[in-house]
Coordinates of C-alpha atoms and ligand atoms in Angstrom, one line a residue:
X1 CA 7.8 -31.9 -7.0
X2 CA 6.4 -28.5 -8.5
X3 CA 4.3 -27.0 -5.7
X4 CA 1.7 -23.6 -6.7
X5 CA 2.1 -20.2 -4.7
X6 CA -0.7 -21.4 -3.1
X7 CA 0.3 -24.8 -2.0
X8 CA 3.6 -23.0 -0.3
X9 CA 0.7 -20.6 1.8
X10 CA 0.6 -17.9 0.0
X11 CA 2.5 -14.4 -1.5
X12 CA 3.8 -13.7 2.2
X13 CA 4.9 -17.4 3.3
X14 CA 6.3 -17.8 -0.6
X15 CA 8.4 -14.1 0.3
X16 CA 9.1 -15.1 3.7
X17 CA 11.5 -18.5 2.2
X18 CA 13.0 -16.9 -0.9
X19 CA 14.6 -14.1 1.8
X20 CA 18.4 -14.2 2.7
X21 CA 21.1 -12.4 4.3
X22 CA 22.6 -10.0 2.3
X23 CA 25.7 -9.2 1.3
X24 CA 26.3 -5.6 1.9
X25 CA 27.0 -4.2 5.3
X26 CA 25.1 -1.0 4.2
X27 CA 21.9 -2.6 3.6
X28 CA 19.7 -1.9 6.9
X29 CA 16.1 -3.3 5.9
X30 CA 16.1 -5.7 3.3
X31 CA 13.4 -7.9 2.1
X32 CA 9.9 -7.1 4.7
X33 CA 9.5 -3.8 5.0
X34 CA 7.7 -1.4 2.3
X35 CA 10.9 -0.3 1.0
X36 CA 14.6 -1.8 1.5
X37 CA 16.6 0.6 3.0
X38 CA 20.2 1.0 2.4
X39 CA 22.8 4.0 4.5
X40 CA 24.4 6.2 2.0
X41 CA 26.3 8.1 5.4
X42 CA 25.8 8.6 8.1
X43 CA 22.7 10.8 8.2
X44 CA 21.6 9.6 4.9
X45 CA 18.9 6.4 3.7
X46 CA 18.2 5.4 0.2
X47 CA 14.9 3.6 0.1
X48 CA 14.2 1.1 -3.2
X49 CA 10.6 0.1 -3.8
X50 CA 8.9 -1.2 -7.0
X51 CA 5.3 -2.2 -7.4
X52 CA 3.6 -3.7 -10.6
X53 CA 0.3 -2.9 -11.8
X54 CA -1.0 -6.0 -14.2
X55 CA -4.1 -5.4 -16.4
X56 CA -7.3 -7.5 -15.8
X57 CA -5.7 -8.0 -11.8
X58 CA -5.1 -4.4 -10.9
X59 CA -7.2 -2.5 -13.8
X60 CA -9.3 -2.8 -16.5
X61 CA -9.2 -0.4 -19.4
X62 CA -12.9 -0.4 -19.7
X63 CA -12.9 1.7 -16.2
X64 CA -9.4 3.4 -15.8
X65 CA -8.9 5.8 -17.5
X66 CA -4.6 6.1 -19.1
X67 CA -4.1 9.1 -17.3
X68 CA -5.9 7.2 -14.3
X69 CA -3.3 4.0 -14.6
X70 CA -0.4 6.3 -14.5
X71 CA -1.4 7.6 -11.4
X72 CA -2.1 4.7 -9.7
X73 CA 1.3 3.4 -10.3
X74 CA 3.1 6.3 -9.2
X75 CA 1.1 6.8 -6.2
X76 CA 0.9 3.3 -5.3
X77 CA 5.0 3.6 -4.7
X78 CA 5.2 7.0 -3.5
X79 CA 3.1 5.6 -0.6
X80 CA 5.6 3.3 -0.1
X81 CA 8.5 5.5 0.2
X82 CA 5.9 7.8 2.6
X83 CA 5.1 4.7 4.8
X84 CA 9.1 4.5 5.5
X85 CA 9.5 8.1 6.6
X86 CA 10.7 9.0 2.8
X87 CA 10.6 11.3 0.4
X88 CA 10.4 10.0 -3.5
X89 CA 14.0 10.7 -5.5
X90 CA 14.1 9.1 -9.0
X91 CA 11.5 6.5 -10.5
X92 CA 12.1 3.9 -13.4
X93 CA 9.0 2.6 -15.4
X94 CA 8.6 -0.7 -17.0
X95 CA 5.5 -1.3 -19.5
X96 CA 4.5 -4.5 -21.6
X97 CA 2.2 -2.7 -24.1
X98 CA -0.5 -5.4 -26.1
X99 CA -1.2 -5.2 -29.8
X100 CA -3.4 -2.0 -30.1
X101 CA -2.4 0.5 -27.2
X102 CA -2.8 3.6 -29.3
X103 CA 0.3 6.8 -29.2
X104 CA -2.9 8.7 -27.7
X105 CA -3.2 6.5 -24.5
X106 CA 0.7 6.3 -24.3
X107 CA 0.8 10.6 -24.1
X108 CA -2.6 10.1 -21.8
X109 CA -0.7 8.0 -19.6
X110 CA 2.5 9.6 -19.4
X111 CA 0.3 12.6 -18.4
X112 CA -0.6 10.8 -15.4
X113 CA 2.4 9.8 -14.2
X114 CA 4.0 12.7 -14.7
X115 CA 1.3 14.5 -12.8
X116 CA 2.7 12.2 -9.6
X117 CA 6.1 12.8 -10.5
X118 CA 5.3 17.0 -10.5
X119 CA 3.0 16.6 -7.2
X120 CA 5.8 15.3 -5.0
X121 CA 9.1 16.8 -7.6
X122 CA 10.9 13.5 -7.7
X123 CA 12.4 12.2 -11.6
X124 CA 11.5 9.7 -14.1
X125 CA 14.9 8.7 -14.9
X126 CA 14.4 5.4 -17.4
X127 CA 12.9 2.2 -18.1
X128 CA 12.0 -0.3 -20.3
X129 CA 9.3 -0.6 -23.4
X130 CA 8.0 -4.7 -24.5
X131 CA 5.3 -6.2 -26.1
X132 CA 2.9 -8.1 -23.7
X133 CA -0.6 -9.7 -24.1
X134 CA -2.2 -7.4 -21.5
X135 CA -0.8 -3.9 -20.2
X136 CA 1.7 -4.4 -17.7
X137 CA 3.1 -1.3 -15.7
X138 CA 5.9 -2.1 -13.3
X139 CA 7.3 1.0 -11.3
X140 CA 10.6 0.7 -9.3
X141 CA 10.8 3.9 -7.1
X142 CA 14.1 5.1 -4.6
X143 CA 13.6 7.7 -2.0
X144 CA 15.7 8.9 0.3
X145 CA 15.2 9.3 4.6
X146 CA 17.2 10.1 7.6
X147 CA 17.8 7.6 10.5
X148 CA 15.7 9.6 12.3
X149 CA 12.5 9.9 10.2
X150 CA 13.1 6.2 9.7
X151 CA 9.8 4.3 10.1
X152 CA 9.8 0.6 10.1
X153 CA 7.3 -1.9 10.8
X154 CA 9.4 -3.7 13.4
X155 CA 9.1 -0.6 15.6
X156 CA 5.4 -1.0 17.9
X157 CA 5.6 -1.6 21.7
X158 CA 2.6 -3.2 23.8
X159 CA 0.3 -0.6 24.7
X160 CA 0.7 1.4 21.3
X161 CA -2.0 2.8 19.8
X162 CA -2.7 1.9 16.3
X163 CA -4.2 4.6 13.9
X164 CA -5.1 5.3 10.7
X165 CA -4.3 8.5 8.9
X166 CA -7.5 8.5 7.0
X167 CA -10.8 7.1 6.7
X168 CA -10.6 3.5 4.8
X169 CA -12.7 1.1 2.8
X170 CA -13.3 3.5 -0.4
X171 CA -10.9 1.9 -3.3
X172 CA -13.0 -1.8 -2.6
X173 CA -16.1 -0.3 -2.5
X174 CA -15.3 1.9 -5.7
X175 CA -14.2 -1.1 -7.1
X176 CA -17.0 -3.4 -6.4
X177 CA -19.4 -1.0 -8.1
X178 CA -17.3 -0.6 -11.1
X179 CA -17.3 -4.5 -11.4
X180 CA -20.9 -4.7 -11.1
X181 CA -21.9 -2.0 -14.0
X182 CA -23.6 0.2 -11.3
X183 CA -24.3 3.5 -12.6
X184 CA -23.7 6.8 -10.7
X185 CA -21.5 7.0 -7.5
X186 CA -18.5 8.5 -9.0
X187 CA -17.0 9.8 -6.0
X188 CA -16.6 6.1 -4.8
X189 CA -15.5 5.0 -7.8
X190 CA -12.4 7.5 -7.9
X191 CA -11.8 6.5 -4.4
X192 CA -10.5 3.4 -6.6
X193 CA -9.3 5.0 -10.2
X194 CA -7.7 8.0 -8.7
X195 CA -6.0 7.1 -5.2
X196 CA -3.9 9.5 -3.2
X197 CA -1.2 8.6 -0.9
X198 CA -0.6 9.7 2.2
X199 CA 2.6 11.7 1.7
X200 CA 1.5 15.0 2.2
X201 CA 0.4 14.4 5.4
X202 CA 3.8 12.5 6.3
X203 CA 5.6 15.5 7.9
X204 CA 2.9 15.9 10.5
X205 CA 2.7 12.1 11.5
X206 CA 6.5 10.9 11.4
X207 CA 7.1 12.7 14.7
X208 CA 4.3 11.1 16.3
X209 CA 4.6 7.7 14.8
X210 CA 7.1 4.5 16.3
X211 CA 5.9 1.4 13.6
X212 CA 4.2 2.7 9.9
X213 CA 2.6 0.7 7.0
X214 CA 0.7 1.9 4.1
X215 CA -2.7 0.4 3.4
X216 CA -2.0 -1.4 0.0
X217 CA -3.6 -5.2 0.7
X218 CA -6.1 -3.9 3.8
X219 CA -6.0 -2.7 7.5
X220 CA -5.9 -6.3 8.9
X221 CA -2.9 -7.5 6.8
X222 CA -0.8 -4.6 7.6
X223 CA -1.5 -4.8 11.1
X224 CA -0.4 -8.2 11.0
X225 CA 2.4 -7.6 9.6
X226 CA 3.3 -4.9 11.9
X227 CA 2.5 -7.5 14.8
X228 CA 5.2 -10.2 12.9
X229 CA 8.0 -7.9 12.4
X230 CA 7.6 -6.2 16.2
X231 CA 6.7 -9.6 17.9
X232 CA 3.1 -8.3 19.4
X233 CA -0.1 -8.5 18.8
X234 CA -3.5 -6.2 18.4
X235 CA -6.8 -5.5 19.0
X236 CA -8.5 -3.8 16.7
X237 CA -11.9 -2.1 17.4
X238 CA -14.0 -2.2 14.5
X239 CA -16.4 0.3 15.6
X240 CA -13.6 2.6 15.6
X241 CA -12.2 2.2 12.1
X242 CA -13.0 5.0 10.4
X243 CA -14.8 4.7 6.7
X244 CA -15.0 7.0 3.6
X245 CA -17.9 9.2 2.9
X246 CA -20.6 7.5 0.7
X247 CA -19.5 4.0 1.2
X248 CA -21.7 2.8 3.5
X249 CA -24.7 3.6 0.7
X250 CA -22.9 2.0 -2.0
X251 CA -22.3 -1.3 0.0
X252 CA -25.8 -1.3 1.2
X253 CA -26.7 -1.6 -2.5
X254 CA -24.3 -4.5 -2.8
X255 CA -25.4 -6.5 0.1
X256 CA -21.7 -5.9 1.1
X257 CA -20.4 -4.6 4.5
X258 CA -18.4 -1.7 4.5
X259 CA -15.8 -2.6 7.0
X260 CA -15.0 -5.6 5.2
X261 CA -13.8 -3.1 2.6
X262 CA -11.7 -1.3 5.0
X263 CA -10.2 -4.4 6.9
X264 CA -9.6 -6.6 3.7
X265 CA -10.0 -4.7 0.6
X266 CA -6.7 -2.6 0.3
X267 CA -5.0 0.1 -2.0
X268 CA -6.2 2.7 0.1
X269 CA -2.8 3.8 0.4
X270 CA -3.5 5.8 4.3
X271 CA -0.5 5.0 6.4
X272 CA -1.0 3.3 9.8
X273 CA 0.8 3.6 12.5
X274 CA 1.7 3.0 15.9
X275 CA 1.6 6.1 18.9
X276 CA 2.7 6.0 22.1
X277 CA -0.3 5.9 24.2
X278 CA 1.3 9.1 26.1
X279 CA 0.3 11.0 22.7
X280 CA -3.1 10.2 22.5
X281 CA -4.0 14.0 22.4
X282 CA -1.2 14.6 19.3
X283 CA -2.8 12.0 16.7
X284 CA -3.3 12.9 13.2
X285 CA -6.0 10.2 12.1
X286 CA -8.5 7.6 14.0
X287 CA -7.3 5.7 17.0
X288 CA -8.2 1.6 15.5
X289 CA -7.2 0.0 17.9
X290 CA -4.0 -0.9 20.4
X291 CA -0.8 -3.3 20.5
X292 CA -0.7 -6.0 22.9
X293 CA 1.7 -8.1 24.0
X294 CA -0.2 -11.2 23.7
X295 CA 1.0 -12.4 20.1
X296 CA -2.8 -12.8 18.8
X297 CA -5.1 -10.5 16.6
X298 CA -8.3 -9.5 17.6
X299 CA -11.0 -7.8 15.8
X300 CA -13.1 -7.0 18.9
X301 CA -13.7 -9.3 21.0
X302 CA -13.5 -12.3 18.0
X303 CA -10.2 -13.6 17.0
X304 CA -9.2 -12.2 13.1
X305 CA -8.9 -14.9 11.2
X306 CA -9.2 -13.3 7.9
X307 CA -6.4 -11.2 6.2
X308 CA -6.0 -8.8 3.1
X309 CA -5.7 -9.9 0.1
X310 CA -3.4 -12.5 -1.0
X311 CA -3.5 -12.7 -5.0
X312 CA -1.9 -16.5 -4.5
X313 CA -4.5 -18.0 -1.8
X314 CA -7.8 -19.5 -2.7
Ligands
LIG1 P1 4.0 -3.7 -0.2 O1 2.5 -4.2 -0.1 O2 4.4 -2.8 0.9 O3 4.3 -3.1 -1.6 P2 4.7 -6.4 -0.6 O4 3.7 -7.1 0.3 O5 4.5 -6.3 -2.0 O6 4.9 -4.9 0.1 O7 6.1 -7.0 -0.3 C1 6.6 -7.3 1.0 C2 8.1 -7.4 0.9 O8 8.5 -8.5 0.1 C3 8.8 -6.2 0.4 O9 10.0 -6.1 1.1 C4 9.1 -6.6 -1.1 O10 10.2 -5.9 -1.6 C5 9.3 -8.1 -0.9 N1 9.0 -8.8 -2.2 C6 7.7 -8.9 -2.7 N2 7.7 -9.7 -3.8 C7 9.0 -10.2 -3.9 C8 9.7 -11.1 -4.8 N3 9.0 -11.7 -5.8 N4 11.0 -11.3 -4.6 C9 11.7 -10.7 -3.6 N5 11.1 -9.9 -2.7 C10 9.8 -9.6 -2.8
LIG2 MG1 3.5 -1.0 1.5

């Protein structure tokens, strides 16, 4: 019997039963975290990471610009590499190119990715170049950490406080108005086409932080999954979650609600983390909310029922 993705519950449930233990003593994290992590030595972590970036699913030429795809995928796995305590090494880059992808957007797009690559001075060491029948940009990234920066998810503690390292909500909210032909807003708009991970700002929150995500599928999803891989739950506060300047307007427009952006929407690629709550005074970001030791989610005072998103559930 053939069952769909979504019959077997899902990207996470489907990930979740094609996992197994692997083979090499070396290999510290496999499949769950944002990166795998393998030991090199003894003070040295190689992190491997690769996100895709599928055209008419992740972008749409009519809105991105190339330069604008290249950065996405770069950033979109640099953030991954940040959310594990890394720093980005060596990348590899995969494209399926459709009938009519002009030498111009290639250069254009190489210009973006590149851009990444020069921002954080890692390498674009290879790849591979196919025909497709929409663009398809697949990025496999390795970074490298110590076992002390080392942030996984499986690392929050009843009575941690959760936190954001920056306001949320702006890539679903640029993205809603660029599906909807609205004119103007451009600010919220990049908030979509031109993300920016959170790496910069890693240095300053990897002392202070025990678990760490990055915000790729939305706040509650990764707090979930923080909560499955440290055996707790949360309680978010949703009058605390902090939301990107102007998105509140553009919602309004849509009849949307902002937070719904921030809690569900994703690719906002801010890390969230867990603090001690003796640290409260040291945080670099918005207190959302605290780890319990009840395993339940709560989004206030209602339980969350909802998750990010799951490109594989109705
Ligand atoms: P992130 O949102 O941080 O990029 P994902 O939700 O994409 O993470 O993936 C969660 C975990 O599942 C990661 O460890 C990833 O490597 C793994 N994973 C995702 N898709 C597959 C797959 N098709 N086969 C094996 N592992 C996968
Ligand atoms: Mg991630």
């Amino acid at each position: 019997m053939t069952r769909t993705l979504s019959e077997l519950g899902g990207e996470f449930a489907f990930i979740k039963r094609i996992a197994r233990p692997t083979r090499s003593a070396a290999v510290e994290v496999g499949i769950g975290d944002d990166c795998a992590v393998v030991r090199l030595s003894e003070n040295l972590l190689h992190l491997y990471t690769t996100d895709m970036l599928v055209e008419g699913t992740h972008f749409s030429r009519s809105y991105f610009t190339p330069e604008e795809i290249g950065v996405k995928a770069m950033e979109s796995n640099v953030s991954d590499v940040a959310a594990m305590g890394g720093q980005p090494l060596y990348a590899l880059i995969s494209l399926a190119l459709p009938r009519g992808v002009s030498g111009s957007f290639l250069e254009r797009f190489y210009h973006g990715l590149y851009e990444v690559v020069d921002r954080y001075g890692f390498d674009l060491l290879g790849g591979d170049t196919t025909r497709g029948e929409g663009l398809v940009v697949n990025v496999t990234l390795i970074g490298a950490t110590t076992p002390e920066n080392l942030r996984l998810r499986s690392m929050a503690e009843p009575g941690d406080l959760i936190v954001t390292s920056g306001p949320l909500g702006g890539s679903a909210a640029g993205l809603r108005l660029l599906q909807a032909g609205i004119m103007g807003h451009d600010q919220v708009k990049q908030y979509h086409t031109r993300p920016r991970c959170a790496l910069d700002r890693a240095a300053q929150i990897i002392p202070l932080a025990k678990a760490m995500e990055d915000v790729s599928d939305g706040l509650a999803s990764e707090v979930r999954n923080i909560c499955d891989a440290s055996g707790v739950g949360a309680r978010l506060d949703p009058g605390a979650i902090a939301l990107r300047e102007g998105i509140e307007t553009s919602a309004a427009l849509l009849g949307d609600d902002p937070l719904e952006y921030a809690l569900y929407g994703g690719e906002d690629y801010e890390l969230v983390y867990t603090v001690d709550p003796a640290r409260r005074d040291q945080v670099v970001g918005s207190i959302v909310g605290e780890i319990t030791a009840e395993r339940e989610l709560f989004l206030g005072q209602d339980r969350l029922r909802k998750f990010g998103y799951d490109h594989f559930l109705p």
